[in-house]
Amino acid sequence: MHRCLAISIVVAAACLSGAHAAISVGLTRTQNGSLKNVAKADQARRALLSRANSEGATSLPIAQLGYAAYTASIGIGNPPTYYNLLVDSGSSNTWIGGNKPYVKTSTSVPTGEAVNVSNAGGAFVGSEYYDEVALAPGLIIRNQSIADATGAMAPPGVDGIIGFGPVNLTLQTFENNPMQTIPTVMNNAYAQKIIPEQVLGVYFAPATSNYSMNGQLTFGGVDESLCVGPIHWTPVTTTKFADLYWGVNISASYGRKTLIPATHSGIIDTSSTLTGVLDAWYETYIKAIPGSFFDANVTGLTAIPESSVKHMHMIAIFVEGQPLLWDVEAQLAPKSLATELGGESGFRYSYIVPIGTAFLPGIDFILGMSFIERFYTVSPCFDLMPRSDVEPFWL
Ligand SMILES: *[C@@H]1O[C@H](CO)[C@@H](O)[C@H](O)[C@H]1NC(C)=O
Ligand SMILES: *[C@@H]1O[C@H](CO)[C@@H](O)[C@H](O)[C@H]1NC(C)=O
Ligand SMILES: *[C@@H]1O[C@H](CO)[C@@H](O)[C@H](O)[C@H]1NC(C)=O
Ligand SMILES: *[C@@H]1O[C@H](CO)[C@@H](O)[C@H](O)[C@H]1NC(C)=O
Ligand SMILES: *[C@@H]1O[C@H](CO)[C@@H](O)[C@H](O)[C@H]1NC(C)=O
Ligand SMILES: *[C@@H]1O[C@H](CO)[C@@H](O)[C@H](O)[C@H]1NC(C)=O
Ligand SMILES: *[C@@H]1O[C@H](CO)[C@@H](O)[C@H](O)[C@H]1NC(C)=O
């Protein structure tokens, strides 16, 4: 079993009561030789993250997100067709049609609404449907609003996205009704009593090779067998714009140096590969590691001479003052991945990268897959909807 700590983001401590009925599904890490796009894809994604809040930013097609990602196999329709959907905490629409066309069945009901989305989950146009969404065989959300994306391309192995962000990230989906939100998969799974709480446990297995690493998503709770040590709790940040996402306030140190001063807000993002911090903080990191530099042109990672690795320190991430220790080896891409990325021999490559002098107000860092692969991450119980006592709707 992997060493694994837990960070939980909750708005209320009651969030996890009754997690006994949680449902777990497997995740697959897709790479298929597309690792060379990691840094570019993260840059594209950052542009899309900021697109949510700043006018005039360029929208980028999902094709540019061709990189290491985690997908879950999710069934849609009845009988269900299974799609590999990218697990995205930075967007909230669920859509299919990327590589595999939407196979419509008698449960697929068009809403008549045209969709035009451009956010962290990608940019696509299409039409909205209600349909059944099977999280696992027999565990079916009914009347889930999904998009059939006709104008989207997706990286190999990815058929669309399942969005786990807060429901407000679905604002502006419909051009003629931009203030309408769309209940997310978590909203509906909770409202239909499929899960006891709107909580998502995310376990990403550390990459040790090129492709096909497994992780696990737990709908409605935490799989404590995947956690070592206590769960560290922190509320969702109230700092704009991190509050739109899985936003947290943390501080961090590298050895004895301050990496992130107490405290700053940023986000945890399942679909960013790397972990980015503001340039000034990044300078602290590379200045403390002799010979290291940001290899912007080739790998997009931080190049570290092998001779410096033995002098590196742990990063401690403080969540409500409690440290999560990110050891040296975990900061570094495995050697085989570094080779795949085009790295030079004699160097190791760190996942810690700079994101600019001021990326987006309130988002001073992005903890991506490289963080989640070390720390079991539990999502916020966002948008708690009162659970109605009526029977779930059956289409
Ligand atoms: C990684 O996978 C690609 C194909 O997807 C293969 O060509 C390459 O040799 C693999 N690299 C390593 C280090 O295993
Ligand atoms: C989608 O919206 C963007 C602006 O957000 C616009 O440029 C584009 O033309 C729209 N596409 C369609 C098909 O309506
Ligand atoms: C299906 O869900 C939508 C919200 O997404 C809601 O407006 C509609 O009333 C629901 N339909 C039924 C029959 O429950
Ligand atoms: C990715 O690679 C895996 C392992 O080789 C393979 O099973 C899978 O079909 C590939 N997917 C795509 C879309 O190429
Ligand atoms: C969601 O957006 C609406 C409309 O802008 C706003 O009134 C509401 O406060 C937002 N909710 C949250 C939880 O941010
Ligand atoms: C969170 O960080 C932001 C700066 O990013 C700061 O302004 C805010 O006061 C912090 N919030 C808390 C509760 O410490
Ligand atoms: C990166 O590429 C640019 C343009 O080709 C070049 O000017 C720069 O020196 C390169 N940087 C490094 C660190 O190699």
XYZ file of C-alpha atoms in Angstrom, residues 102-391:
290
model
C -22.874 9.649 -27.407
C -24.917 6.468 -27.810
C -28.477 7.596 -27.125
C -31.024 5.234 -25.632
C -34.648 5.547 -24.510
C -33.453 7.334 -21.354
C -31.689 10.092 -23.330
C -34.010 13.098 -23.299
C -32.913 16.272 -25.089
C -33.550 19.444 -23.123
C -33.513 21.524 -26.285
C -30.762 23.753 -24.902
C -27.650 24.545 -26.873
C -24.449 24.507 -24.854
C -21.347 26.590 -25.313
C -18.813 25.998 -22.579
C -15.323 27.316 -22.205
C -13.830 26.707 -18.792
C -11.137 24.716 -17.058
C -12.715 21.516 -18.319
C -12.202 22.573 -21.899
C -14.123 24.334 -24.592
C -16.976 22.702 -26.417
C -20.331 23.281 -28.031
C -23.170 20.806 -28.085
C -26.619 20.141 -26.770
C -27.893 19.283 -23.341
C -29.650 16.027 -22.410
C -31.053 14.359 -19.345
C -29.904 10.802 -19.013
C -29.023 8.066 -16.572
C -25.466 8.126 -15.294
C -24.109 4.910 -13.769
C -21.311 5.614 -11.318
C -20.942 1.887 -10.849
C -23.103 -1.002 -12.051
C -26.477 -0.681 -10.321
C -25.681 2.745 -8.855
C -27.492 5.022 -11.183
C -28.201 8.737 -11.107
C -31.401 9.526 -12.988
C -32.267 12.782 -14.742
C -28.647 13.917 -14.790
C -28.067 16.843 -17.102
C -25.146 16.109 -19.425
C -23.886 17.650 -22.614
C -23.442 15.890 -25.930
C -20.383 17.747 -27.126
C -20.259 17.873 -30.879
C -17.593 20.511 -31.189
C -14.908 19.120 -28.902
C -11.834 17.050 -29.382
C -10.359 15.073 -26.558
C -6.985 13.462 -26.001
C -6.649 9.736 -26.759
C -8.386 7.633 -24.161
C -10.640 10.464 -22.971
C -14.302 10.557 -24.024
C -15.345 13.595 -21.999
C -15.353 15.002 -18.495
C -17.129 14.311 -15.249
C -17.141 17.599 -13.360
C -16.721 17.595 -9.581
C -16.349 21.328 -9.038
C -18.933 23.483 -7.289
C -22.220 23.959 -9.080
C -21.545 27.653 -9.744
C -18.955 26.666 -12.321
C -21.906 25.594 -14.494
C -23.080 29.209 -14.735
C -22.911 30.519 -18.320
C -23.359 27.101 -19.879
C -26.471 28.214 -21.726
C -26.097 31.263 -23.902
C -29.716 32.315 -23.568
C -29.897 31.562 -19.855
C -26.421 32.272 -18.489
C -27.532 32.492 -14.851
C -28.933 28.972 -14.846
C -26.844 26.419 -12.976
C -26.969 22.706 -13.724
C -27.079 20.297 -10.769
C -23.827 18.365 -10.797
C -23.387 14.631 -10.560
C -22.658 15.036 -6.840
C -25.721 17.251 -6.314
C -27.986 14.668 -7.928
C -26.361 11.605 -6.390
C -27.025 13.178 -2.997
C -30.529 14.400 -3.789
C -31.433 10.930 -5.056
C -29.998 9.295 -1.905
C -27.351 7.416 -3.825
C -24.607 8.810 -1.599
C -24.915 9.894 2.048
C -22.979 13.159 1.648
C -21.650 15.272 -1.219
C -18.094 14.182 -0.605
C -15.569 12.788 -3.039
C -12.519 10.862 -1.859
C -9.740 10.989 -4.434
C -6.878 8.527 -4.425
C -4.340 8.878 -7.206
C -1.597 6.282 -7.250
C 1.912 7.747 -7.612
C 3.283 7.411 -11.101
C 6.073 4.894 -11.241
C 5.870 4.130 -14.919
C 4.639 5.416 -18.190
C 0.945 4.602 -18.186
C -2.010 2.816 -16.666
C -1.574 3.545 -13.012
C -4.671 3.004 -10.967
C -6.378 5.197 -8.451
C -9.730 5.204 -6.757
C -12.638 7.604 -6.474
C -14.955 7.229 -3.523
C -18.358 8.795 -3.967
C -19.938 9.930 -0.738
C -17.074 9.440 1.668
C -13.509 8.523 2.440
C -11.877 5.130 2.017
C -9.867 5.169 5.214
C -7.970 2.049 4.222
C -6.118 4.264 1.728
C -5.126 6.798 4.380
C -2.238 6.758 6.790
C -2.550 9.070 9.761
C -5.254 11.543 10.646
C -7.364 13.520 8.220
C -6.452 17.208 8.260
C -9.505 19.376 7.913
C -9.724 22.862 6.530
C -12.669 24.926 5.352
C -13.116 25.933 1.764
C -11.431 29.305 1.456
C -13.592 32.393 1.262
C -10.930 34.197 -0.782
C -12.049 35.089 -4.283
C -11.327 33.446 -6.877
C -10.107 30.312 -5.132
C -13.578 30.023 -3.607
C -14.946 28.994 -7.000
C -12.878 25.814 -6.909
C -11.534 23.347 -4.360
C -9.889 26.340 -2.714
C -7.851 26.206 0.485
C -5.655 28.435 2.614
C -2.318 26.866 3.434
C 1.270 27.770 4.103
C 4.339 25.749 3.177
C 8.008 25.445 3.898
C 10.909 23.918 2.038
C 13.388 22.734 4.629
C 13.736 25.733 6.928
C 12.721 28.245 4.300
C 9.272 29.671 3.852
C 7.816 28.572 0.538
C 4.260 29.855 0.961
C 3.893 32.485 3.702
C 1.061 32.009 6.212
C -1.468 31.858 4.830
C -2.384 32.110 1.176
C -5.217 30.774 -0.888
C -4.997 28.548 -3.905
C -6.632 25.477 -5.321
C -6.350 21.724 -5.457
C -6.957 20.584 -9.017
C -7.328 16.966 -10.104
C -6.683 17.875 -13.741
C -3.473 19.853 -13.417
C -0.496 17.546 -13.549
C 2.123 19.687 -11.863
C 2.144 21.818 -8.740
C 2.569 25.504 -9.411
C 3.406 28.393 -7.084
C 3.918 32.108 -7.651
C 7.274 32.997 -9.201
C 8.649 34.634 -6.069
C 8.031 31.517 -3.997
C 9.410 29.331 -6.754
C 12.647 31.372 -6.628
C 13.009 30.342 -2.982
C 12.775 26.699 -4.033
C 15.324 26.746 -6.838
C 17.745 29.045 -4.986
C 17.844 26.451 -2.218
C 18.729 23.655 -4.675
C 22.195 24.193 -6.198
C 22.268 24.051 -9.997
C 18.505 23.804 -10.422
C 16.572 25.776 -13.004
C 13.188 25.950 -14.642
C 13.526 23.924 -17.825
C 10.822 25.877 -19.624
C 11.833 24.840 -23.134
C 12.115 21.074 -22.980
C 10.388 19.324 -20.080
C 8.522 22.233 -18.529
C 9.668 20.917 -15.156
C 12.387 22.007 -12.757
C 15.733 20.463 -13.684
C 17.827 19.428 -10.692
C 21.374 18.064 -10.996
C 21.464 14.546 -9.577
C 24.299 15.634 -7.297
C 21.930 18.121 -5.615
C 19.171 15.636 -4.910
C 20.787 14.254 -1.764
C 20.836 17.770 -0.313
C 17.172 18.445 -1.004
C 14.608 18.885 1.762
C 11.052 17.952 2.380
C 8.250 20.356 1.640
C 5.866 20.731 4.569
C 2.397 21.913 3.662
C 0.582 23.300 6.655
C -3.149 22.745 6.736
C -4.634 24.501 9.760
C -1.114 24.419 11.190
C -0.783 20.647 10.768
C 2.040 19.573 8.453
C 1.670 17.274 5.478
C 5.189 16.160 4.610
C 6.047 15.903 0.938
C 9.324 14.046 0.784
C 12.078 14.605 -1.740
C 11.458 11.592 -3.953
C 7.780 12.564 -4.185
C 8.704 16.020 -5.506
C 10.575 14.361 -8.381
C 9.257 12.668 -11.503
C 10.383 9.033 -11.676
C 13.509 8.669 -13.805
C 11.641 6.804 -16.543
C 9.145 9.635 -16.849
C 11.923 12.198 -16.987
C 13.421 10.299 -19.923
C 10.033 10.225 -21.611
C 9.762 13.985 -21.099
C 13.018 14.558 -22.921
C 15.036 15.233 -19.808
C 18.813 15.063 -19.841
C 20.790 12.369 -18.082
C 22.434 13.645 -14.932
C 19.279 15.508 -13.963
C 16.146 14.740 -12.034
C 13.002 16.740 -12.651
C 10.756 18.271 -10.008
C 7.012 18.713 -10.399
C 7.168 22.105 -8.670
C 6.911 24.885 -11.278
C 6.332 28.648 -11.395
C 2.910 30.018 -12.430
C 3.735 33.694 -12.901
C 3.959 36.799 -10.774
C 0.217 37.088 -10.261
C -1.678 34.243 -11.807
C -5.240 35.039 -10.837
C -6.357 36.993 -7.760
C -6.636 34.609 -4.809
C -5.084 31.677 -6.688
C -1.471 31.755 -5.589
C -0.804 28.050 -6.059
C -2.273 25.020 -7.802
C -1.762 21.667 -6.144
C -2.186 19.193 -8.992
C -2.004 15.452 -9.538
C 1.555 15.398 -8.277
C 0.215 16.518 -4.877
C -2.872 14.297 -4.900
C -0.710 11.298 -5.775
C 0.837 11.725 -2.319
C -2.073 12.986 -0.248
C -5.491 11.410 -0.314
C -7.763 14.347 -1.000
C -11.339 14.713 0.072
C -13.499 17.227 -1.715
C -15.673 19.815 -0.088
C -19.315 19.092 0.534
C -20.242 21.999 -1.670
C -23.681 23.239 -2.455
C -25.538 21.142 0.067
C -28.974 20.669 -1.345
C -31.808 19.741 0.961
C -32.542 16.139 0.227
C -36.176 15.794 -0.671
C -38.090 12.955 0.857
C -39.858 12.172 -2.346
C -38.771 9.204 -4.383
